[in-house]
mmCIF file of C-alpha atoms in Angstrom:
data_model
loop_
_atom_site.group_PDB
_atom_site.id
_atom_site.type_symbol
_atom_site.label_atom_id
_atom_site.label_comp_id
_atom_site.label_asym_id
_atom_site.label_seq_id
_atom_site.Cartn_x
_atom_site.Cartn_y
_atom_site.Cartn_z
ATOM 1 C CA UNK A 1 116.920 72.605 81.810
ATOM 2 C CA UNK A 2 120.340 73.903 80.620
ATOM 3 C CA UNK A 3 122.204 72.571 77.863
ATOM 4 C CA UNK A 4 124.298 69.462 78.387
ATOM 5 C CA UNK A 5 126.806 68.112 75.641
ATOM 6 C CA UNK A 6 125.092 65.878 73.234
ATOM 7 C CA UNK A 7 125.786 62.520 74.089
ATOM 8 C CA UNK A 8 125.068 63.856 77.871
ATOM 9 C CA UNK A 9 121.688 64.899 77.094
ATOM 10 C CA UNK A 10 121.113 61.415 75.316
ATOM 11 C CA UNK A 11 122.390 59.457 78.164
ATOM 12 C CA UNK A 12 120.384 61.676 80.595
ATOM 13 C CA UNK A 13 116.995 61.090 78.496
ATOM 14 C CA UNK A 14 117.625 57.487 78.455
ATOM 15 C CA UNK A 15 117.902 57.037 82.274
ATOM 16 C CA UNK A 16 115.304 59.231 82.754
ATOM 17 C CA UNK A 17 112.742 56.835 80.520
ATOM 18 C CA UNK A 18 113.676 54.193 83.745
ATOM 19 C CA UNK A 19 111.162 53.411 86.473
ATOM 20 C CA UNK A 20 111.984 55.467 89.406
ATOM 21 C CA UNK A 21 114.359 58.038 87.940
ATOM 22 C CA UNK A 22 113.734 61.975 87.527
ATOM 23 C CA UNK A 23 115.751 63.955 86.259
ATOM 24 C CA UNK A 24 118.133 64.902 89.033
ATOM 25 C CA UNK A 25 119.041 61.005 89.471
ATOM 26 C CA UNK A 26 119.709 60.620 86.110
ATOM 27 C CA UNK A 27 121.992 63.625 85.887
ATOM 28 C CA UNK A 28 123.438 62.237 88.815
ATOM 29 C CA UNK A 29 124.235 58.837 87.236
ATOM 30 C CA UNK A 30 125.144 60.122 83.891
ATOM 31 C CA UNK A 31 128.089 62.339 85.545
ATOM 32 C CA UNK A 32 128.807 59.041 87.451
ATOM 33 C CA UNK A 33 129.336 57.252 84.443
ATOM 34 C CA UNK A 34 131.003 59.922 82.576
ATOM 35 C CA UNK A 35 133.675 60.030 85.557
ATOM 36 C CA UNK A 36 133.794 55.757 86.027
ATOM 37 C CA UNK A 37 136.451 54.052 83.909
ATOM 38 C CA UNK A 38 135.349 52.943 80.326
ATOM 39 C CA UNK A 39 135.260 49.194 82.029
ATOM 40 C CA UNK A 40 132.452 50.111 84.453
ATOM 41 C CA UNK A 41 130.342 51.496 81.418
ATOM 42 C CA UNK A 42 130.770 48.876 79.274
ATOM 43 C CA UNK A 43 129.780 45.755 81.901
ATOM 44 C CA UNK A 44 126.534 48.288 82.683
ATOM 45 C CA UNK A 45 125.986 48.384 78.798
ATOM 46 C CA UNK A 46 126.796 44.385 77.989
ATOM 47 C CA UNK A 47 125.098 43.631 80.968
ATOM 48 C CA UNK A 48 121.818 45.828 79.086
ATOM 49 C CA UNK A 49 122.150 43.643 76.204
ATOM 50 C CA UNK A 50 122.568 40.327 77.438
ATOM 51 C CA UNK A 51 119.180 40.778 79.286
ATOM 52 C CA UNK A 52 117.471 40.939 75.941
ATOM 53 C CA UNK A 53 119.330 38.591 74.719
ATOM 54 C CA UNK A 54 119.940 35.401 76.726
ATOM 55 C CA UNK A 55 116.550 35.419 78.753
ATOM 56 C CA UNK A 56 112.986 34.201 77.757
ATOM 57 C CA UNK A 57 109.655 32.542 79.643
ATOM 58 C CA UNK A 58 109.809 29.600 81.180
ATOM 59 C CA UNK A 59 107.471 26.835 79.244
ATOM 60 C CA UNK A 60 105.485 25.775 82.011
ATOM 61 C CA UNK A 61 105.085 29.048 84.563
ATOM 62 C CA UNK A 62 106.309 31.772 82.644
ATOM 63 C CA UNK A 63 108.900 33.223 85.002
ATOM 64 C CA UNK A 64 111.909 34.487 83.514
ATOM 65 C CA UNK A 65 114.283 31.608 82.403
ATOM 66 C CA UNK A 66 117.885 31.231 80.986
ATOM 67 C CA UNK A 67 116.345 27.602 79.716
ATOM 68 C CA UNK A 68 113.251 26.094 78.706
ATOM 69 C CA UNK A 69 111.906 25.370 82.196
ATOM 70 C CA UNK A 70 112.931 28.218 85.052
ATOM 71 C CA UNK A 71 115.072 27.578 88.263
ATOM 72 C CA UNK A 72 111.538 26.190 90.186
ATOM 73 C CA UNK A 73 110.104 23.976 87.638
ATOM 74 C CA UNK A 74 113.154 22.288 86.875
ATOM 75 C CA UNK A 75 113.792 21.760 91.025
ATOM 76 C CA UNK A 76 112.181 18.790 92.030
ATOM 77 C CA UNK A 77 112.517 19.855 95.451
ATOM 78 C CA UNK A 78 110.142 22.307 95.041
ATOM 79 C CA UNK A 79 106.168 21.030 95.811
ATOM 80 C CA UNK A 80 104.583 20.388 92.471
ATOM 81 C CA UNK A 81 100.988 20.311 94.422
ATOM 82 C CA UNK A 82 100.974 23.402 95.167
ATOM 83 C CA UNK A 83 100.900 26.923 92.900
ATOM 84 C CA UNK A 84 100.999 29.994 93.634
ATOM 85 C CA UNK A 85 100.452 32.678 90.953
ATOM 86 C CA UNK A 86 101.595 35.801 90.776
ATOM 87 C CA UNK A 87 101.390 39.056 88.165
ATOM 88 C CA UNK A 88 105.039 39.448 87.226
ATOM 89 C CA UNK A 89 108.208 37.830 87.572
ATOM 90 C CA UNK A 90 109.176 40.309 90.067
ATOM 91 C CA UNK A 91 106.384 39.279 92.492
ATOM 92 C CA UNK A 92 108.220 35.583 92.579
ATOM 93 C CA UNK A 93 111.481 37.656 93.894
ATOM 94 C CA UNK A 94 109.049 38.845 96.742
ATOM 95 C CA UNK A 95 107.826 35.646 97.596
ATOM 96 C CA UNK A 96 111.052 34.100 97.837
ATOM 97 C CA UNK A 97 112.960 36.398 99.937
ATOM 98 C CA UNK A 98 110.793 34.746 102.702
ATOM 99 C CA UNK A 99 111.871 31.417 101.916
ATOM 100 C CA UNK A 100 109.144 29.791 103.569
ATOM 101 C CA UNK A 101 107.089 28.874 100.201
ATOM 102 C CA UNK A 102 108.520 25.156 99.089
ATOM 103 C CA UNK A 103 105.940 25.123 95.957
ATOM 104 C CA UNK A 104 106.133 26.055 92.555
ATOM 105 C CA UNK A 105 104.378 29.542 90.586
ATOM 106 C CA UNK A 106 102.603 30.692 87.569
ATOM 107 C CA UNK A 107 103.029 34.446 86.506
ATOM 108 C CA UNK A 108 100.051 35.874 84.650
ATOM 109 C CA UNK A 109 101.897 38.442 83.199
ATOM 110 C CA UNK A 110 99.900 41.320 84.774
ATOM 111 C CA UNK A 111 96.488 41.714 86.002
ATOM 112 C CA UNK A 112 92.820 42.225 84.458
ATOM 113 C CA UNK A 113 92.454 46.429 83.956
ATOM 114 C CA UNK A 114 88.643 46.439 82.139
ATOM 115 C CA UNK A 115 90.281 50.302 81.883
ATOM 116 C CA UNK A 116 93.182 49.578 80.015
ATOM 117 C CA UNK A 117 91.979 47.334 77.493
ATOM 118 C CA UNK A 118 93.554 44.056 79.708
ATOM 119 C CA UNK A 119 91.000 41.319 79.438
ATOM 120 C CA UNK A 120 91.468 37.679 80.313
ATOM 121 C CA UNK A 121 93.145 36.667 77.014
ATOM 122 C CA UNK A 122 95.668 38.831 77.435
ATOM 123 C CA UNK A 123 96.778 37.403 80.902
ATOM 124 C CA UNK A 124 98.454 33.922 80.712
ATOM 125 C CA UNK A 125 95.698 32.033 82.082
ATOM 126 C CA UNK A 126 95.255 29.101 79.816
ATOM 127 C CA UNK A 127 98.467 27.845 80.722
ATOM 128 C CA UNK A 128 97.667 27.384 84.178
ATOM 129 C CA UNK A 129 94.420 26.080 83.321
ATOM 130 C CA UNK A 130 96.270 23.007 81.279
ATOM 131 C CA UNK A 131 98.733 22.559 84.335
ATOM 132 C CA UNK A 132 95.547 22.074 86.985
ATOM 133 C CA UNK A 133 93.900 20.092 83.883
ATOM 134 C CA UNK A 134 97.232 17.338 84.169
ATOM 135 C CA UNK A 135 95.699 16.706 87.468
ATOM 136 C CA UNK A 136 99.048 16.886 89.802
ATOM 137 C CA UNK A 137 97.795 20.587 91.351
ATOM 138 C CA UNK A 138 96.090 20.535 94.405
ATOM 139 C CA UNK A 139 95.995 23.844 95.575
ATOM 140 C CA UNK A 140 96.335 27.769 94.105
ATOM 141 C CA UNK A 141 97.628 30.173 96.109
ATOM 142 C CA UNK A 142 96.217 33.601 93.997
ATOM 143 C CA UNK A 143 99.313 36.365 95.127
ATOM 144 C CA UNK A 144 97.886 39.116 92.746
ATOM 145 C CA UNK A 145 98.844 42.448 94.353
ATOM 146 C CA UNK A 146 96.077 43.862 96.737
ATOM 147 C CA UNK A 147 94.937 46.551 94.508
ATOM 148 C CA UNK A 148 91.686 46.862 92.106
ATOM 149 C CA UNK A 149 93.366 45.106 89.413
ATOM 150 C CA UNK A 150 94.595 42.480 91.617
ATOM 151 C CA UNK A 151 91.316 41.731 93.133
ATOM 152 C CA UNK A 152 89.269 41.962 89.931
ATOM 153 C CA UNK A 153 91.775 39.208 88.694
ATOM 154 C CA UNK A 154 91.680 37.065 91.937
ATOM 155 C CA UNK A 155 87.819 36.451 92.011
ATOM 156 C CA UNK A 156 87.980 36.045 88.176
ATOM 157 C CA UNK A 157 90.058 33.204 88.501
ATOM 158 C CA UNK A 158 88.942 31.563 91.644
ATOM 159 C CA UNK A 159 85.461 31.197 89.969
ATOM 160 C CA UNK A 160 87.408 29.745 87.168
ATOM 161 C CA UNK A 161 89.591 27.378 88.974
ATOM 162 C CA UNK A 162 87.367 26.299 91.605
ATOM 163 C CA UNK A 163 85.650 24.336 89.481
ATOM 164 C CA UNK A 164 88.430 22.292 88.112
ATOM 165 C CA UNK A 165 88.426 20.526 91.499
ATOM 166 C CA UNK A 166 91.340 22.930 93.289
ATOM 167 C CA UNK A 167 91.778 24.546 96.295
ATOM 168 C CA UNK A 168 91.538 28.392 95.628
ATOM 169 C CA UNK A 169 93.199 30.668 98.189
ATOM 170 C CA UNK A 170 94.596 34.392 98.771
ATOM 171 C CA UNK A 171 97.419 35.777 100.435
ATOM 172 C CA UNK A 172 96.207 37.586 103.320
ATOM 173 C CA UNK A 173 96.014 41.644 103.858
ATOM 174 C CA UNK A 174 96.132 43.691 107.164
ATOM 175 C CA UNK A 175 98.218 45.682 108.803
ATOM 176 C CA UNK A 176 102.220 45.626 107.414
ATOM 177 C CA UNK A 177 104.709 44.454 110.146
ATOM 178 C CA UNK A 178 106.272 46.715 111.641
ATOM 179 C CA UNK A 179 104.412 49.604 110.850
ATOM 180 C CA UNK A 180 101.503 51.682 113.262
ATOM 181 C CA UNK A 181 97.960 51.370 113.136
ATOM 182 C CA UNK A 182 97.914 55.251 112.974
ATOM 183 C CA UNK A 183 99.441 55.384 109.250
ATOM 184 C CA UNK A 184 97.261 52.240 108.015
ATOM 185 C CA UNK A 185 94.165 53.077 105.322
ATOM 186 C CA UNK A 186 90.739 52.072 106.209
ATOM 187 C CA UNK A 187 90.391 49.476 103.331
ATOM 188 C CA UNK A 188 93.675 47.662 104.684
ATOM 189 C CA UNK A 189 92.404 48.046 108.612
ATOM 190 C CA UNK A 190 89.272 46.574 107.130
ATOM 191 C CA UNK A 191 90.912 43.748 105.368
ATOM 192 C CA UNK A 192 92.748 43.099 108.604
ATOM 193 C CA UNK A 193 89.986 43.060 110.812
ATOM 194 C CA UNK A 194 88.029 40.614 108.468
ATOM 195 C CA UNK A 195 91.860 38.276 108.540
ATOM 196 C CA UNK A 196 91.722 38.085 112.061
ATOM 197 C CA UNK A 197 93.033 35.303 113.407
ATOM 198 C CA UNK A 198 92.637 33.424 117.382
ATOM 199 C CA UNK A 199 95.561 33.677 119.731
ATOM 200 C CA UNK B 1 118.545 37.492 98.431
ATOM 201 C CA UNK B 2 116.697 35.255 96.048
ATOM 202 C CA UNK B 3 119.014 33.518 92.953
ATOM 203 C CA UNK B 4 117.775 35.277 89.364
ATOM 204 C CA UNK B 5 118.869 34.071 86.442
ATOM 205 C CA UNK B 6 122.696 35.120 85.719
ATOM 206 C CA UNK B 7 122.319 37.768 83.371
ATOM 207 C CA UNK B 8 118.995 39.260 85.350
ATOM 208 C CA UNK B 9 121.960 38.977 88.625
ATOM 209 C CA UNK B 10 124.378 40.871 87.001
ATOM 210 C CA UNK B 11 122.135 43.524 85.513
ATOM 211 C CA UNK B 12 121.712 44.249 88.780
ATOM 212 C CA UNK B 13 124.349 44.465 90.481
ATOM 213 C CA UNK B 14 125.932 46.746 87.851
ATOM 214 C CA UNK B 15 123.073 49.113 88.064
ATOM 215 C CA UNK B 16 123.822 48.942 92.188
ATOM 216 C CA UNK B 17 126.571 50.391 91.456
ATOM 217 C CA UNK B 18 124.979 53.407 90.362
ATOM 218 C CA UNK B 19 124.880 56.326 92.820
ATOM 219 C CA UNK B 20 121.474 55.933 94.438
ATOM 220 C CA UNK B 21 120.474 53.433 93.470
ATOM 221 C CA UNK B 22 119.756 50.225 95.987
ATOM 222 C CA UNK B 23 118.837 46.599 95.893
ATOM 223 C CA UNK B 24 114.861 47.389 95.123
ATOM 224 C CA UNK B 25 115.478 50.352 92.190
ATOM 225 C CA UNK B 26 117.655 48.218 90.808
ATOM 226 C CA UNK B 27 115.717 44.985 90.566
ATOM 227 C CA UNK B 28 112.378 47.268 89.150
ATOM 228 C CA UNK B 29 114.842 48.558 86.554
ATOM 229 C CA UNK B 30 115.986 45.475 85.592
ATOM 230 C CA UNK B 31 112.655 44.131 85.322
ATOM 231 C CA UNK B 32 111.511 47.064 83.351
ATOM 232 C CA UNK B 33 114.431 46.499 80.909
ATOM 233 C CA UNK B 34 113.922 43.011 80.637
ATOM 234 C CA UNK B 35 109.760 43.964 79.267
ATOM 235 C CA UNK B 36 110.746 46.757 76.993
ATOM 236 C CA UNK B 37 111.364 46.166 73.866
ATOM 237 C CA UNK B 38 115.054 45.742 72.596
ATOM 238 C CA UNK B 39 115.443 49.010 71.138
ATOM 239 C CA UNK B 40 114.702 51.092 74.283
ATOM 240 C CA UNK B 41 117.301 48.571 75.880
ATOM 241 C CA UNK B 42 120.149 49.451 72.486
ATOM 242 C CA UNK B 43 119.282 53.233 72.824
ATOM 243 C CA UNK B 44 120.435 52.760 76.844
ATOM 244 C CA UNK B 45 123.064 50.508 76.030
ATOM 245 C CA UNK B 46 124.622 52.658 73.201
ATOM 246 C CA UNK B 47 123.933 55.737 75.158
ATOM 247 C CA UNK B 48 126.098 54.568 77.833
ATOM 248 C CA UNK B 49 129.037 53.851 75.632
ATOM 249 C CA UNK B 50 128.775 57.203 73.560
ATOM 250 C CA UNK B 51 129.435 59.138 77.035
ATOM 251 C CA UNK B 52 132.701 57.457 77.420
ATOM 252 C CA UNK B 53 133.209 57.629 73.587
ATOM 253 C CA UNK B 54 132.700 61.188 72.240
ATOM 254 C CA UNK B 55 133.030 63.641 75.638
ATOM 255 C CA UNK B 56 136.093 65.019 76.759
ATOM 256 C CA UNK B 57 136.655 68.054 79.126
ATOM 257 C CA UNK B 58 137.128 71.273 77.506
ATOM 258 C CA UNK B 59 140.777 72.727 77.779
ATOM 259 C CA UNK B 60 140.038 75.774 79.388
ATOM 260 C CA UNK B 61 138.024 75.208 81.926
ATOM 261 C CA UNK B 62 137.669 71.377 82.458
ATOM 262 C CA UNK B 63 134.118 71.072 81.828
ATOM 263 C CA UNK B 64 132.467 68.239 80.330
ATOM 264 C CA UNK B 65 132.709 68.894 76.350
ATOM 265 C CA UNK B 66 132.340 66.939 72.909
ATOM 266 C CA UNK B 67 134.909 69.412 70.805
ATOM 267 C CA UNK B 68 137.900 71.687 72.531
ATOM 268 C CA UNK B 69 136.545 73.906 74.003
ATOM 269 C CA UNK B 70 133.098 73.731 75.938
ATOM 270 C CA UNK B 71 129.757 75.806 75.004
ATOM 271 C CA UNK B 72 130.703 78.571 77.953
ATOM 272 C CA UNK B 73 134.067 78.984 76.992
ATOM 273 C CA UNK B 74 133.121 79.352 73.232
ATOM 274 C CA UNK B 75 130.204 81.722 73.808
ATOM 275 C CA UNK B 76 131.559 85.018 72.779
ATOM 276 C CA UNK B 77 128.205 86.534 74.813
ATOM 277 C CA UNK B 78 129.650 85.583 77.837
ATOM 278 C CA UNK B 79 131.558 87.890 80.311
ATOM 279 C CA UNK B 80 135.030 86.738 80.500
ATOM 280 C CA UNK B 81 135.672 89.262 83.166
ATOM 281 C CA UNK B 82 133.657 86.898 85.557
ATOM 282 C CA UNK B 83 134.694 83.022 86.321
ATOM 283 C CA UNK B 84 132.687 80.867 89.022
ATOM 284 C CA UNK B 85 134.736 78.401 90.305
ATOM 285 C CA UNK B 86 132.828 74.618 90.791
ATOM 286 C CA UNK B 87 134.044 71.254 91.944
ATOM 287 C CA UNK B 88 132.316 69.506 89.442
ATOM 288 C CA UNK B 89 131.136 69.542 86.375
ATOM 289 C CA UNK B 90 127.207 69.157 87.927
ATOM 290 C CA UNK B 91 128.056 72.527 89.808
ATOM 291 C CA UNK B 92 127.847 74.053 86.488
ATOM 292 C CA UNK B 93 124.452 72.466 85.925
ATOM 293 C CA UNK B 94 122.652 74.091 88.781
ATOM 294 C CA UNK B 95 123.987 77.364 88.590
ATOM 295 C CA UNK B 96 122.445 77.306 84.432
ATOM 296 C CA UNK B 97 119.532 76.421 86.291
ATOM 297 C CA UNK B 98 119.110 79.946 87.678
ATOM 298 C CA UNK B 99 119.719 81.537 83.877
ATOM 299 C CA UNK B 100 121.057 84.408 85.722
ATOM 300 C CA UNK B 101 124.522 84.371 85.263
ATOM 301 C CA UNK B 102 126.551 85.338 82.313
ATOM 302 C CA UNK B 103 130.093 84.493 83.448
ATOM 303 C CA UNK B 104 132.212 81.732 82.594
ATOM 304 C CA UNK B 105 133.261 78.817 84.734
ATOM 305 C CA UNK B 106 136.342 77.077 85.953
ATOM 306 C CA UNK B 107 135.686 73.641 87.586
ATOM 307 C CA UNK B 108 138.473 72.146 89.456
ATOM 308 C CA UNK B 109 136.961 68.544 89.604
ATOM 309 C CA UNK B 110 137.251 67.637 93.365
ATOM 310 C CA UNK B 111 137.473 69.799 96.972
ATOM 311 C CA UNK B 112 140.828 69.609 99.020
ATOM 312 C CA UNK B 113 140.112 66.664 101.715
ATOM 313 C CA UNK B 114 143.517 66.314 103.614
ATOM 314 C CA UNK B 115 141.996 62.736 105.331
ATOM 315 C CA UNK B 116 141.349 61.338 101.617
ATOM 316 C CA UNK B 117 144.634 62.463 100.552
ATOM 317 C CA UNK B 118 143.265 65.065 98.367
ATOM 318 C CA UNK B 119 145.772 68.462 97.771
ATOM 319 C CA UNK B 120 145.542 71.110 96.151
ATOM 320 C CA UNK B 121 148.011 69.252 93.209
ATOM 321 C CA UNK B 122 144.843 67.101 92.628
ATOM 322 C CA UNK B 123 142.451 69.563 91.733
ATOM 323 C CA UNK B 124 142.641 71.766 88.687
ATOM 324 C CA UNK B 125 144.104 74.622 90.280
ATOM 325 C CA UNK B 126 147.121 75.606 87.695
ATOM 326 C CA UNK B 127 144.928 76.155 85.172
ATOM 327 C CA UNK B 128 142.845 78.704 86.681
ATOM 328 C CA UNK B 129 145.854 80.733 87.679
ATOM 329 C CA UNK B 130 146.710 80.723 84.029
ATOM 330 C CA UNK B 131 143.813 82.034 82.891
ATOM 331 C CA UNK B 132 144.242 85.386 85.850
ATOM 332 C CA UNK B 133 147.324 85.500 84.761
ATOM 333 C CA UNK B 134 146.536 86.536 81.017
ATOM 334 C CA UNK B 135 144.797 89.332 83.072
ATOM 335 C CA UNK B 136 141.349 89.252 81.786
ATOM 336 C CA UNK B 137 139.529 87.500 84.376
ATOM 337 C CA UNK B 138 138.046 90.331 87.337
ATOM 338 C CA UNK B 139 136.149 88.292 90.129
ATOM 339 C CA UNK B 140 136.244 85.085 90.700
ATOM 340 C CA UNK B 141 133.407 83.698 92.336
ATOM 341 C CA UNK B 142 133.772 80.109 94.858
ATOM 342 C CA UNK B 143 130.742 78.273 94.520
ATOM 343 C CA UNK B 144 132.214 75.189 95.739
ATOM 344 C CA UNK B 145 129.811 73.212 98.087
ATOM 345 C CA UNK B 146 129.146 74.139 101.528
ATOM 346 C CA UNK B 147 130.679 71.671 103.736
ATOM 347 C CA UNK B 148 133.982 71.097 104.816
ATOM 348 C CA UNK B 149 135.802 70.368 102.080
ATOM 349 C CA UNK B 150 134.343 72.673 99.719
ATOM 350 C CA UNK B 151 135.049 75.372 102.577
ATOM 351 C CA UNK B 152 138.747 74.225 103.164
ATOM 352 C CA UNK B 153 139.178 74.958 99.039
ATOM 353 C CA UNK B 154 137.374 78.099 98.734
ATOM 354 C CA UNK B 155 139.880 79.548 102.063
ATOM 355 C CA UNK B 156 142.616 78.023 100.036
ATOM 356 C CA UNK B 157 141.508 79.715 96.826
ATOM 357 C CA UNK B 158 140.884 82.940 98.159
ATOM 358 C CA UNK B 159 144.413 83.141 99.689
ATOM 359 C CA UNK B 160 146.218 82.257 96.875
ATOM 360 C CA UNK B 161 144.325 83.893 94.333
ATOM 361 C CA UNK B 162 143.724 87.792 95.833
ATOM 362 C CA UNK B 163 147.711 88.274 95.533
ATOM 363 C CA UNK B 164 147.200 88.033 92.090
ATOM 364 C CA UNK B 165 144.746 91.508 91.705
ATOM 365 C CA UNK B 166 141.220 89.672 91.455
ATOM 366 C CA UNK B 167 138.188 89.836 93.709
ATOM 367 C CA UNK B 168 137.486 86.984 95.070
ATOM 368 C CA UNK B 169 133.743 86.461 96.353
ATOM 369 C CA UNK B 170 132.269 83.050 97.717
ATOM 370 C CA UNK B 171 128.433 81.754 97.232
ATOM 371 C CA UNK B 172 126.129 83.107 99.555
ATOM 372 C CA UNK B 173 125.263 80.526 102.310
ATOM 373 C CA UNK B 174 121.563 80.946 104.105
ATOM 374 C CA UNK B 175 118.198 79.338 104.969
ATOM 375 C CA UNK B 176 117.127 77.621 101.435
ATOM 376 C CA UNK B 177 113.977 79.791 99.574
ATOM 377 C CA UNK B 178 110.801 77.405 100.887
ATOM 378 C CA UNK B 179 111.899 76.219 103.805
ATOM 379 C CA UNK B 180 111.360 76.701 107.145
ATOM 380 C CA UNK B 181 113.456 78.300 110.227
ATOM 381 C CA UNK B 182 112.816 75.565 112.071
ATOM 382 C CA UNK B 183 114.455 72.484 110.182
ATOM 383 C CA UNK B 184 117.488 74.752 109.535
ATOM 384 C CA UNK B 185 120.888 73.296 111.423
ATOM 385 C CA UNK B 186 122.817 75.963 113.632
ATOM 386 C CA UNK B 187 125.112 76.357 111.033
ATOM 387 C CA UNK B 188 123.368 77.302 108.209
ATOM 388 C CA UNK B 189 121.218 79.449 110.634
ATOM 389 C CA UNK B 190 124.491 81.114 111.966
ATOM 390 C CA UNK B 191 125.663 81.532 107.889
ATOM 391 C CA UNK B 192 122.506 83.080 107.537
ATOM 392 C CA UNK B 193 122.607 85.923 110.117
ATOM 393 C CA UNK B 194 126.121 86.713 109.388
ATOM 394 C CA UNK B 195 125.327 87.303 105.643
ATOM 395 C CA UNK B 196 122.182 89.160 106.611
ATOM 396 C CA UNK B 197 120.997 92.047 103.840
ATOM 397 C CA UNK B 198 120.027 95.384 104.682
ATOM 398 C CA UNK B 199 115.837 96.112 103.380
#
C-alpha cells in the first residue's frame, strides 16, 4: 500500500474497520470527503456521534429507541397479541419494509453460537419470557435468520415458550422470489419442498 | 422505507451520500456503529474532521499534502526529469501501487468535459507549464483515465505542451493482465492491437 498523508491513512483505516468496506472503497470515500465541503464532513461526523449518544434499548423489546419504549411498543395500533422476535434491530427494518406485520417484536440481541461462547444468558430471553408471563401474548412468531445459529436458537426457544401456553411459529424458508431454482442450495430446496403449500 | 429513529435516519442518509455506498451498506454500517463501542465511533468521527482539518494540496504539484510541499515533491530520490500527469489525487495512488516509477507527479484535479462546462481554466494546467518552463522537467507522461474526457485532456496536453521542448508520452491502453479476450470491448481491443509490442 503506498504512503498516504497522515490524517489520510487514519481516515482510510477507520472506514476500512466498517462492515462491507475494503480498502479500495475506503480510499474511495476518504478522497470523497477530502474533496466535499467541510459542512458535508462535519454532518457525517455529528451524525457519528449522536448515534452513540441519543439512542438506547427500548424497555420492553429491546429495539433501538430515542425513548424508553421504541416506535412499536409505544403504537397502540400495533397488535400486542402477537410477537415476533428477531436477532438484531436490523432484522425489524426487514420485517417492516413489507408492511404486512401489524404486531409488535422482541430482539434477542443475536443468536445462540455453542462456538462462540453465546449461550442463552447472553441472549435477551428473560425479557420475553416476563412479557408472555403478563399473559396478553398469544402467539411468537421466531424470525431468527435461517442459518445454524438461527435454528439452534429457534428450537431452543420454542421448547421454552411452548410451554408457557403460546403459539410458537417460524418464518418460512424456500426458494427466494424472484430468483431460479437452478442457483438455489439443496438445504433451502429442501426447506421449500417440506413448506409446500396447496394451490 | 421503514421510519428509524432520527438520529439512526440521518446516520444514514449521510453515509448515502458516500460514493458507493446504497440504502443496504449504509443501514449495516449504521447498525454496526450504533453496537461498537463509543471510541471506535470518536476515532471515525474525529478522523473525518482531521481530513478537512490538517491536509492541504501541496504547491507544486496539487497533491493531497499535510505541510507545503507533498512527500514526491520533497523526495530528493526522485527523478525530476520525469512528471506523470493524473486527474486526481487517487491517480497517484495506483500508479505507487506498481513501485515502479521514480518520477514525480503533477495532478490537474479534473479532465476537460466541454458538456459539464469543464475547460482547460478549471484544471491545474498553469502550473504544470511553470514547472517546464524552469526547464528541468524531460517527459511528461498522461496517465489521465481512459475515457473520453481523460482522452480529450491528454490531446489537449500533448498539443500544448510539445511546443515547449518536452516529450510527451500517454499511458499505455490494452487488454487488463488476467483477463480474458473475450470480455474485452472493441475499443480497448482496438487500443490493444494498435499499441502491440514486438517479442
Amino acid at each position: 500500500m503506498p504512503d498516504f498523508a497522515e490524517p489520510l491513512a487514519r481516515l482510510i483505516n477507520e472506514f476500512k474497520r466498517l462492515p462491507g468496506i475494503g480498502q479500495k472503497s475506503a480510499q474511495r470515500i476518504a478522497f470523497h470527503l477530502l474533496r466535499a465541503g467541510r459542512e458535508e464532513a462535519e454532518h457525517l461526523s455529528q451524525a457519528i456521534l449522536d448515534v452513540k449518544d441519543k439512542l438506547g434499548f427500548c424497555a420492553l423489546c429491546n429495539n433501538i429507541s430515542d425513548s424508553e419504549l421504541c416506535q412499536f411498543c409505544r403504537d397502540p395500533n400495533r397488535d400486542p397479541k402477537v410477537v415476533c422476535v428477531v436477532e438484531e434491530p436490523n432484522g425489524i427494518v426487514g420485517i417492516e419494509t413489507t408492511r404486512q406485520y401489524e404486531g409488535r417484536y422482541h430482539v434477542l440481541h443475536g443468536a445462540l453460537s455453542p462456538l462462540r461462547g453465546i449461550g442463552p444468558e447472553s441472549l435477551k430471553i428473560k425479557g420475553l419470557v416476563e412479557r408472555i408471563g403478563k399473559g396478553e401474548i398469544e402467539e411468537v412468531i421466531i424470525a431468527t435468520n435461517p442459518n445454524v445459529e438461527g435454528e439452534a436458537t429457534a428450537v431452543y426457544l420454542a421448547r421454552l415458550l411452548k410451554p408457557l401456553g403460546v403459539k410458537v411459529s417460524r418464518i418460512g424458508m424456500g426458494i427466494p422470489v424472484g430468483s431460479d431454482l437452478e442457483f438455489a442450495d439443496e438445504v433451502t430446496i429442501s426447506k421449500a419442498m417440506e413448506g409446500r403449500r396447496e394451490m
